[in-house]
PDB file of C-alpha atoms and ligand atoms in Angstrom:
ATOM      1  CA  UNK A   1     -14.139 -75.120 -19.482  1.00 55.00           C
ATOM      2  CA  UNK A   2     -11.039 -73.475 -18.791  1.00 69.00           C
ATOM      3  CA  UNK A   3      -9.486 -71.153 -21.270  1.00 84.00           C
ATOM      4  CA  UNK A   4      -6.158 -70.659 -22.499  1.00 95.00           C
ATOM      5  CA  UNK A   5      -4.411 -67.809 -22.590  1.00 97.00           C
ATOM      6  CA  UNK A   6      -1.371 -66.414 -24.362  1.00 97.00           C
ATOM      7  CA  UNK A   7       0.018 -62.289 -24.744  1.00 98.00           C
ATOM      8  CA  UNK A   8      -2.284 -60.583 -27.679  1.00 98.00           C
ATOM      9  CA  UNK A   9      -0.714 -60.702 -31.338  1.00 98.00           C
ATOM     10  CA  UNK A  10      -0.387 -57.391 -33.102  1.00 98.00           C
ATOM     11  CA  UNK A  11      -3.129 -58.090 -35.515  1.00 98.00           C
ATOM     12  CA  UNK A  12      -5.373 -58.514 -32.824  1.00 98.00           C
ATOM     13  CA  UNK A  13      -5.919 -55.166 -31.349  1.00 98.00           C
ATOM     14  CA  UNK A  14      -8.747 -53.784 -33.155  1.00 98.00           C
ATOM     15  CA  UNK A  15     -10.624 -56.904 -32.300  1.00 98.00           C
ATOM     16  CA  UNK A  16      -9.588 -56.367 -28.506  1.00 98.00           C
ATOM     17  CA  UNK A  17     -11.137 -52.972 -28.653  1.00 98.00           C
ATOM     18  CA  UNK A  18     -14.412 -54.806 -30.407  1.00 98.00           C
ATOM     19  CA  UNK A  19     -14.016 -56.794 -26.842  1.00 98.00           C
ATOM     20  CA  UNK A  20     -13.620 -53.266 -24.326  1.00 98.00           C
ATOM     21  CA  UNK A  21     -16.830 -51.651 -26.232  1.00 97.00           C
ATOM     22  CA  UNK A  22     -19.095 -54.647 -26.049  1.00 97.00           C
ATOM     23  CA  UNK A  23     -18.298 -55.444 -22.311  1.00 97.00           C
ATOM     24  CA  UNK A  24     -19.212 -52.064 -21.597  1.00 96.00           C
ATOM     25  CA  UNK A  25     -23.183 -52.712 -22.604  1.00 95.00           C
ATOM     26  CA  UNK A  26     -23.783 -54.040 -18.844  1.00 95.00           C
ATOM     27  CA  UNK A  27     -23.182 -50.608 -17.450  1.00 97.00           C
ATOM     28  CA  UNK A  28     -26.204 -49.119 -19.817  1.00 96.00           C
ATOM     29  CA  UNK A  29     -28.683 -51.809 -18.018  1.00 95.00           C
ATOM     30  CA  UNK A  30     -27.754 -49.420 -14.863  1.00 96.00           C
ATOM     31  CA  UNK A  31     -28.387 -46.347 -16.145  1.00 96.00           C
ATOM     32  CA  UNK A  32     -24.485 -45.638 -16.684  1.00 96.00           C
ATOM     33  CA  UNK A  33     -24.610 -44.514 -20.074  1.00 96.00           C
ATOM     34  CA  UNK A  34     -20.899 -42.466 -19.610  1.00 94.00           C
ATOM     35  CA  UNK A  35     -19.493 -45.402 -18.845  1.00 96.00           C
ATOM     36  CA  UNK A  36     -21.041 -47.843 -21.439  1.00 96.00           C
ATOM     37  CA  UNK A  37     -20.467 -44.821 -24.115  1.00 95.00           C
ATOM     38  CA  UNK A  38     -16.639 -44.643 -22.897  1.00 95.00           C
ATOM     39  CA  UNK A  39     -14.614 -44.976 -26.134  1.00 96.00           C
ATOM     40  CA  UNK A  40     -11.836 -48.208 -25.794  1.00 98.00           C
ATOM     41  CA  UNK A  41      -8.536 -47.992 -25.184  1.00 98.00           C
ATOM     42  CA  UNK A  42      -6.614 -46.341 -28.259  1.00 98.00           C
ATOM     43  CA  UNK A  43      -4.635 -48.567 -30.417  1.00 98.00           C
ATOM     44  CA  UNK A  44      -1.244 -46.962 -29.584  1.00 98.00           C
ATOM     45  CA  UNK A  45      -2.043 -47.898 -25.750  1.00 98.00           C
ATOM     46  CA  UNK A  46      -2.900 -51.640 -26.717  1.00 98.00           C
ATOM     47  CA  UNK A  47       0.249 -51.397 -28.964  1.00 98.00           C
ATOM     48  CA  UNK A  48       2.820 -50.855 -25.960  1.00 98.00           C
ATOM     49  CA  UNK A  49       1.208 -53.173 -23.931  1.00 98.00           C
ATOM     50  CA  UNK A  50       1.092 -56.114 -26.378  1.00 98.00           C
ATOM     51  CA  UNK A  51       4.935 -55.202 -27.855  1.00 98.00           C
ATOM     52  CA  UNK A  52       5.742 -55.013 -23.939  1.00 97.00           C
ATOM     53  CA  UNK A  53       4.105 -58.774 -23.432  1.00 96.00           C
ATOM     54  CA  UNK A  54       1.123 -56.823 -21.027  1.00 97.00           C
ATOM     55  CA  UNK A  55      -1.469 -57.779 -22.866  1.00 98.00           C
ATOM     56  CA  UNK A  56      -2.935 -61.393 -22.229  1.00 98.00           C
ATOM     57  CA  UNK A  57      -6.056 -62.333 -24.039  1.00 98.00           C
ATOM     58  CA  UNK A  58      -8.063 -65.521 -23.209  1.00 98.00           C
ATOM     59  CA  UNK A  59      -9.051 -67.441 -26.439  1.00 98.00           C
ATOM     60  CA  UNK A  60     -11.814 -69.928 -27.740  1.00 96.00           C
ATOM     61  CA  UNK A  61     -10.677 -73.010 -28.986  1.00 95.00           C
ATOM     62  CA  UNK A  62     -10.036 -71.384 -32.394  1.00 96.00           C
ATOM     63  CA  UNK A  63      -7.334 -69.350 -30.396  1.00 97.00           C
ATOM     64  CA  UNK A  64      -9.745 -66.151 -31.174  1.00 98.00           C
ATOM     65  CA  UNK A  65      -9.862 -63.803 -28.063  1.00 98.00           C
ATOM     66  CA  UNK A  66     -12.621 -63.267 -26.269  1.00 98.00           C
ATOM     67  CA  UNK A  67     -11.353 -61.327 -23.482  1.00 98.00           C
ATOM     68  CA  UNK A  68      -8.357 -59.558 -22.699  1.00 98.00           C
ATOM     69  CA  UNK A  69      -6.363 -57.515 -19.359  1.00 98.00           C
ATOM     70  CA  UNK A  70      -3.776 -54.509 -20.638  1.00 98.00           C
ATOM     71  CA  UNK A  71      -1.316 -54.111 -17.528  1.00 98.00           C
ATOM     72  CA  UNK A  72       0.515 -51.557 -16.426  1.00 97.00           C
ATOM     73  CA  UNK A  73       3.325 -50.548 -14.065  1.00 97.00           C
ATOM     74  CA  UNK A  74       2.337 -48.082 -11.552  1.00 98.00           C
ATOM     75  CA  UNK A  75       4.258 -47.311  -8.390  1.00 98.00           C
ATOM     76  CA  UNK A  76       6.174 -50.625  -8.355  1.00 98.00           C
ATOM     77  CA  UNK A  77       2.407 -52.933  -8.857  1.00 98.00           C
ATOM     78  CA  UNK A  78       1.167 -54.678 -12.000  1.00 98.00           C
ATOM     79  CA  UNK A  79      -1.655 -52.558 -12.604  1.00 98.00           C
ATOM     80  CA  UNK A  80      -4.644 -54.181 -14.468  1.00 98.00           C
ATOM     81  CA  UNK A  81      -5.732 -50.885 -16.635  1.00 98.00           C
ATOM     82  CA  UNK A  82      -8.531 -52.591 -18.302  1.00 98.00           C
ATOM     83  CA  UNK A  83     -10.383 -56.035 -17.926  1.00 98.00           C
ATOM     84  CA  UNK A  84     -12.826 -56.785 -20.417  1.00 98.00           C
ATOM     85  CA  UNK A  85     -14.536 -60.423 -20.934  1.00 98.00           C
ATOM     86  CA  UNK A  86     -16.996 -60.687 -24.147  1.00 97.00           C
ATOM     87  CA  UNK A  87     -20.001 -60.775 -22.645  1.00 96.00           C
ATOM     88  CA  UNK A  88     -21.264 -63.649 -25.050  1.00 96.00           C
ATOM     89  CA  UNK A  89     -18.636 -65.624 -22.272  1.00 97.00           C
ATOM     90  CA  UNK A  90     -19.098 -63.669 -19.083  1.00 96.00           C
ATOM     91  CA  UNK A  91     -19.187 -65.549 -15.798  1.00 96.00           C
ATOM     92  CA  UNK A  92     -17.392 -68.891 -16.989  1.00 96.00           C
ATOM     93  CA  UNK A  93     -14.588 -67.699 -15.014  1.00 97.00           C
ATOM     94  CA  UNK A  94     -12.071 -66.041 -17.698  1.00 98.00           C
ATOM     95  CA  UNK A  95     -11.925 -63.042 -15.806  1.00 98.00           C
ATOM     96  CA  UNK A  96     -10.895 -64.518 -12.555  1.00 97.00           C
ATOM     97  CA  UNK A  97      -8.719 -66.328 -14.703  1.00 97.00           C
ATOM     98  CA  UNK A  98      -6.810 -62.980 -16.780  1.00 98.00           C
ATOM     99  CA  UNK A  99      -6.766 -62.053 -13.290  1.00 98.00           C
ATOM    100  CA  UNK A 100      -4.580 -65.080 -12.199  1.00 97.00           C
ATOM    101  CA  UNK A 101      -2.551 -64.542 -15.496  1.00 96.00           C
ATOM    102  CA  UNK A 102      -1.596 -60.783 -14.419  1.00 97.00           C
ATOM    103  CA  UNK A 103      -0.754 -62.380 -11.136  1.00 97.00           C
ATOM    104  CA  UNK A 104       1.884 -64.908 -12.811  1.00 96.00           C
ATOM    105  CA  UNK A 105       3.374 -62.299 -14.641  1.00 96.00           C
ATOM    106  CA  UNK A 106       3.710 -60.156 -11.690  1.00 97.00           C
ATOM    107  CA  UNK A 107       5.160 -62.293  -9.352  1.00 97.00           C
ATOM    108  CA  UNK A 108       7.436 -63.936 -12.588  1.00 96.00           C
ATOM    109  CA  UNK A 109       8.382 -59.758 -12.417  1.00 96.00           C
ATOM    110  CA  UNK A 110       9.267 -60.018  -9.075  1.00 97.00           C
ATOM    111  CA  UNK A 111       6.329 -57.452  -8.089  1.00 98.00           C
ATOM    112  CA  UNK A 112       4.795 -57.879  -4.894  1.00 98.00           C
ATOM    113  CA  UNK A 113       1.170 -56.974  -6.364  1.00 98.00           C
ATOM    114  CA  UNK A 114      -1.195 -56.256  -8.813  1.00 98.00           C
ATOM    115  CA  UNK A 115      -3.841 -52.826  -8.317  1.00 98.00           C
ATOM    116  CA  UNK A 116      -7.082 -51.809 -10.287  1.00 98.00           C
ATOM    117  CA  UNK A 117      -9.331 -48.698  -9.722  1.00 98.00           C
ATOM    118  CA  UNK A 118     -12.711 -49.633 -10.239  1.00 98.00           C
ATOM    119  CA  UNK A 119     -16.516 -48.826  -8.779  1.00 98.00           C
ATOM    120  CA  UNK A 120     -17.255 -49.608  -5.513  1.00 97.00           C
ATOM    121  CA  UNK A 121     -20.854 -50.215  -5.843  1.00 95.00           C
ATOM    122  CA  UNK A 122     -21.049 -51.965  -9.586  1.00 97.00           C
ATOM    123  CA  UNK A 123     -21.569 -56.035  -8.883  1.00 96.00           C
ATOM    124  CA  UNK A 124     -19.035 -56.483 -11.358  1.00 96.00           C
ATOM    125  CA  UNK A 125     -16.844 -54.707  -9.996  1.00 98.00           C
ATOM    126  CA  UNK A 126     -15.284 -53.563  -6.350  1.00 98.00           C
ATOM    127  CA  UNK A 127     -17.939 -56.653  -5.186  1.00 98.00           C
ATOM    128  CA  UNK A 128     -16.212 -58.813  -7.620  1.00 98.00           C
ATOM    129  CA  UNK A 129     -13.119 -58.068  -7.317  1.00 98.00           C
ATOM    130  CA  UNK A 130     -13.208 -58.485  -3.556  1.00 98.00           C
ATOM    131  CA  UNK A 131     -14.383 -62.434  -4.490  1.00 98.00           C
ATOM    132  CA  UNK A 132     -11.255 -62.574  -6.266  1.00 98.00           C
ATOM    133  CA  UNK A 133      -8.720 -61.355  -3.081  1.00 98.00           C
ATOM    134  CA  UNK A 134      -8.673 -57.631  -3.686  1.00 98.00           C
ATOM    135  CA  UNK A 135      -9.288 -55.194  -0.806  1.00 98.00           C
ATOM    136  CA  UNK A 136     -10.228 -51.955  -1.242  1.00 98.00           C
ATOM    137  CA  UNK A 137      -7.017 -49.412  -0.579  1.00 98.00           C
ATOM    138  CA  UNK A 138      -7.728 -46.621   2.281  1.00 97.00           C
ATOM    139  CA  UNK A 139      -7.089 -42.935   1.141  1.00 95.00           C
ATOM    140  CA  UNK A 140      -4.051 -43.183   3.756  1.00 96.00           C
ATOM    141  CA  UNK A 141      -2.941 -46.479   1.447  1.00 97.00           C
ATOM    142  CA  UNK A 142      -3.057 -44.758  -2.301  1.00 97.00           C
ATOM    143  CA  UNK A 143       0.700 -44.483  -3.413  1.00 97.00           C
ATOM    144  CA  UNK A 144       0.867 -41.620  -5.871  1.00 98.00           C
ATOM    145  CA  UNK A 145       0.389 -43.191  -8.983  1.00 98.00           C
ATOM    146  CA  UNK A 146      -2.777 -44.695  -8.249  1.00 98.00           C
ATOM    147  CA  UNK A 147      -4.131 -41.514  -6.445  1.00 98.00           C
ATOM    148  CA  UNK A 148      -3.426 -39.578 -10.155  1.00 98.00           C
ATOM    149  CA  UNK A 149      -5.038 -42.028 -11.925  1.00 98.00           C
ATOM    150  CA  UNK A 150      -8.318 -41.795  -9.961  1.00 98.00           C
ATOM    151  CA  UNK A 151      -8.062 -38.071 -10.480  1.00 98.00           C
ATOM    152  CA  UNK A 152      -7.681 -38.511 -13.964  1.00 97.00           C
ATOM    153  CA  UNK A 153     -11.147 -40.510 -14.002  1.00 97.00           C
ATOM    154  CA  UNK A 154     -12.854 -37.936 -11.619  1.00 96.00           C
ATOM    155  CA  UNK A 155     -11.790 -35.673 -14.246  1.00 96.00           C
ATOM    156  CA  UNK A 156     -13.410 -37.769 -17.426  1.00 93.00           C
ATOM    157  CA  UNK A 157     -16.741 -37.820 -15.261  1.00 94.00           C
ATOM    158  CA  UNK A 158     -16.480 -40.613 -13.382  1.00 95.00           C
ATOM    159  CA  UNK A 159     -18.584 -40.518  -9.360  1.00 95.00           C
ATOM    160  CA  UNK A 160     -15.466 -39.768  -7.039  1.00 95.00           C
ATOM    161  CA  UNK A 161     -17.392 -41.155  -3.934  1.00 96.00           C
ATOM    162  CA  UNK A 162     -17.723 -44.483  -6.062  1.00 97.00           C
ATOM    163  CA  UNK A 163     -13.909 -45.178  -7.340  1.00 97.00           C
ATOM    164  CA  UNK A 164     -11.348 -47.119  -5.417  1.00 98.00           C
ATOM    165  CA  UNK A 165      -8.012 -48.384  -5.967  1.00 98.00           C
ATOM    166  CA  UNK A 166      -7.763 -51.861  -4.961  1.00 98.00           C
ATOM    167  CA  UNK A 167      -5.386 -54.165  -4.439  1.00 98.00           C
ATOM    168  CA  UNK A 168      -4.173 -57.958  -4.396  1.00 98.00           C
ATOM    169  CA  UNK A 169      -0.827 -59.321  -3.142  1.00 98.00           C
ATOM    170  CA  UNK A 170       1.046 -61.633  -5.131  1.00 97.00           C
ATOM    171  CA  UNK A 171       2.235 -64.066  -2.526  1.00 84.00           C
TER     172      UNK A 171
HETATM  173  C1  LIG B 201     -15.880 -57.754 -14.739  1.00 78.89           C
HETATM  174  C2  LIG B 201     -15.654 -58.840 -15.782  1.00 78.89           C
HETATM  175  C3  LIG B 201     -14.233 -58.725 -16.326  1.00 78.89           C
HETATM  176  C4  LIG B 201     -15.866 -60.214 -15.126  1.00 78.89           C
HETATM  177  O1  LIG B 201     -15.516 -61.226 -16.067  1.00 78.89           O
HETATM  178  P1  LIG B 201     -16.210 -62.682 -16.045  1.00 78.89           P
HETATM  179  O2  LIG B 201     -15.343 -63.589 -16.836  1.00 78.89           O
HETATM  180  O3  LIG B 201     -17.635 -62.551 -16.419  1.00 78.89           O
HETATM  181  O4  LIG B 201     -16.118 -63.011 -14.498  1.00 78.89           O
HETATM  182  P2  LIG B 201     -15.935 -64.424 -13.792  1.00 78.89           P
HETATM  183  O5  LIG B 201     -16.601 -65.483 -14.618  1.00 78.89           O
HETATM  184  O6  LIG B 201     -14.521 -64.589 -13.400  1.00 78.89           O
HETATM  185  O7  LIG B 201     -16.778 -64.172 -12.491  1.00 78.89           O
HETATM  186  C5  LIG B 201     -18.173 -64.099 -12.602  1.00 78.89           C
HETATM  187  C6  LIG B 201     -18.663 -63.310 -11.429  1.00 78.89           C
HETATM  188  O8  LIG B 201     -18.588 -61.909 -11.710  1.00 78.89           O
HETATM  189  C7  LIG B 201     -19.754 -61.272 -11.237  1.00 78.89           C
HETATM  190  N1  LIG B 201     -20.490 -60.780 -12.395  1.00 78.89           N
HETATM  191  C8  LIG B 201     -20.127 -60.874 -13.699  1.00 78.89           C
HETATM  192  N2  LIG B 201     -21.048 -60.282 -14.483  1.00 78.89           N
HETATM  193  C9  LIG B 201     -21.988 -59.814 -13.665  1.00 78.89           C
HETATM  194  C10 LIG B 201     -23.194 -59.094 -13.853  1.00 78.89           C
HETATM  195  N3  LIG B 201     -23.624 -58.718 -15.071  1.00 78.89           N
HETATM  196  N4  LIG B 201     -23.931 -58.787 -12.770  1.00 78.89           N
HETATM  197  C11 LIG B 201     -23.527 -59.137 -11.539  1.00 78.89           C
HETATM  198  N5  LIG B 201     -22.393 -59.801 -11.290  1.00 78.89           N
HETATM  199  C12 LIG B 201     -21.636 -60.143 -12.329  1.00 78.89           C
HETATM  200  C13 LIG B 201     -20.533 -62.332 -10.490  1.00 78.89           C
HETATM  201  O9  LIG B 201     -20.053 -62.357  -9.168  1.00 78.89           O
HETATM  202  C14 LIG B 201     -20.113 -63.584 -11.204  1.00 78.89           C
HETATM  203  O10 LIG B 201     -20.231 -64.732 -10.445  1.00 78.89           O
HETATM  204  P3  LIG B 201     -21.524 -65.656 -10.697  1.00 78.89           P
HETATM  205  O11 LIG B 201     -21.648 -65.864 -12.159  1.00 78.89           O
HETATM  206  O12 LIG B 201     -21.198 -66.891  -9.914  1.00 78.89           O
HETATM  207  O13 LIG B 201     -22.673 -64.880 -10.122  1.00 78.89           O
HETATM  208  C15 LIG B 201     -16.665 -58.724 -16.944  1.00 78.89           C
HETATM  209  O14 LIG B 201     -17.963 -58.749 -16.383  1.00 78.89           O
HETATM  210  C16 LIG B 201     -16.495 -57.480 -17.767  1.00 78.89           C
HETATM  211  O15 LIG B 201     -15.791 -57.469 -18.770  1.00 78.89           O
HETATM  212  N6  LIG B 201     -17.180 -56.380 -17.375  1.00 78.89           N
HETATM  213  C17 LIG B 201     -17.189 -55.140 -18.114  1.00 78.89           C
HETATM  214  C18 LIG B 201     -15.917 -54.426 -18.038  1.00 78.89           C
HETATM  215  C19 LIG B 201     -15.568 -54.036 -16.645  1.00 78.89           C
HETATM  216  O16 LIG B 201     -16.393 -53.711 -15.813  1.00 78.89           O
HETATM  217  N7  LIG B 201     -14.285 -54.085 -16.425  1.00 78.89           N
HETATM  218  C20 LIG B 201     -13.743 -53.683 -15.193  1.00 78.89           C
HETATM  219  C21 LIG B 201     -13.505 -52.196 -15.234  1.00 78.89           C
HETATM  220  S1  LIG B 201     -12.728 -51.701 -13.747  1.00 78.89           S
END
């Protein structure tokens, strides 16, 4: 079934954050406890984004979210900062679809783009986002932006030899 989506509402946040830590469980089943134990996004961050209309959330059919993408601009791209599907609805196709929804309001922007960083070797991630029309960005390819955001997660802990930026045109 296909989900609807719509931007977040400003009473909504906390629950969105409910959302980030429980998607993160996944990563424990591979031993990544620093990532599973990352805290979410604060509320001030998913404050901006929804007042800005960058945060879509896809809701059940009581219009509750169950999943939600925060964008971003960086260097000139929609940036999807954070993707997180409930996993009580993972793999019914919500991401791909808040992934579609970024796109819309990208090219409705008139950006040529949207970007991620993510892990190359996490199934749910650089693998699945290459299924949905990303390719991975060369070191040669990083604009500025997204090269200071992956040292910002090298710097939190994350594997540098297992973060890319990514990237999927809009056209
Ligand atoms: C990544 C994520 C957003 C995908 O959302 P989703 O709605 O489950 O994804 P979709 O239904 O669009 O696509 C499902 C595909 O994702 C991949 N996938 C999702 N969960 C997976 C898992 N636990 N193991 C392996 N592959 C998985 C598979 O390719 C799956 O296809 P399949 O079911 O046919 O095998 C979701 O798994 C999530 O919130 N993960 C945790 C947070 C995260 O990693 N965010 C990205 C940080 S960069």
């Amino acid at each position: 079934m296909a989900h609807r989506s719509r931007n977040a509402r400003a009473d909504e946040l906390t629950e969105i954050q409910r959302i980030e830590v429980a998607s993160g469980a996944p990563f424990r089943e591979i031993g990544m406890h620093l990532v599973a134990d990352m805290p979410p996004l604060p509320l001030a961050a998913l404050a901006a984004g929804q007042r800005a209309g960058r945060l879509p959330v896809a809701v059940d059919a009581a219009d509750r979210p169950i999943a939600f993408a925060l964008v971003d601009l960086v260097d000139g791209a929609a940036h999807v900062q954070q993707l997180s599907v409930d996993p009580a609805y993972a793999r019914r196709g919500i991401g791909r679809g808040l992934l579609d929804e970024v796109t819309r309001w990208a090219a409705a922007e008139g950006l040529p783009a949207s970007t991620l960083t993510t892990f190359r070797s996490v199934p749910w991630n650089g693998p699945y986002y290459a299924r949905c029309g990303f390719r991975e960005l060369t070191a040669a390819e990083l604009t500025p932006g997204l090269a200071g955001l992956l040292a910002a997660e090298v710097a939190l802990g994350l594997d540098p030899a297992d973060r890319v930026a990514m990237r999927r045109p809009v056209a």
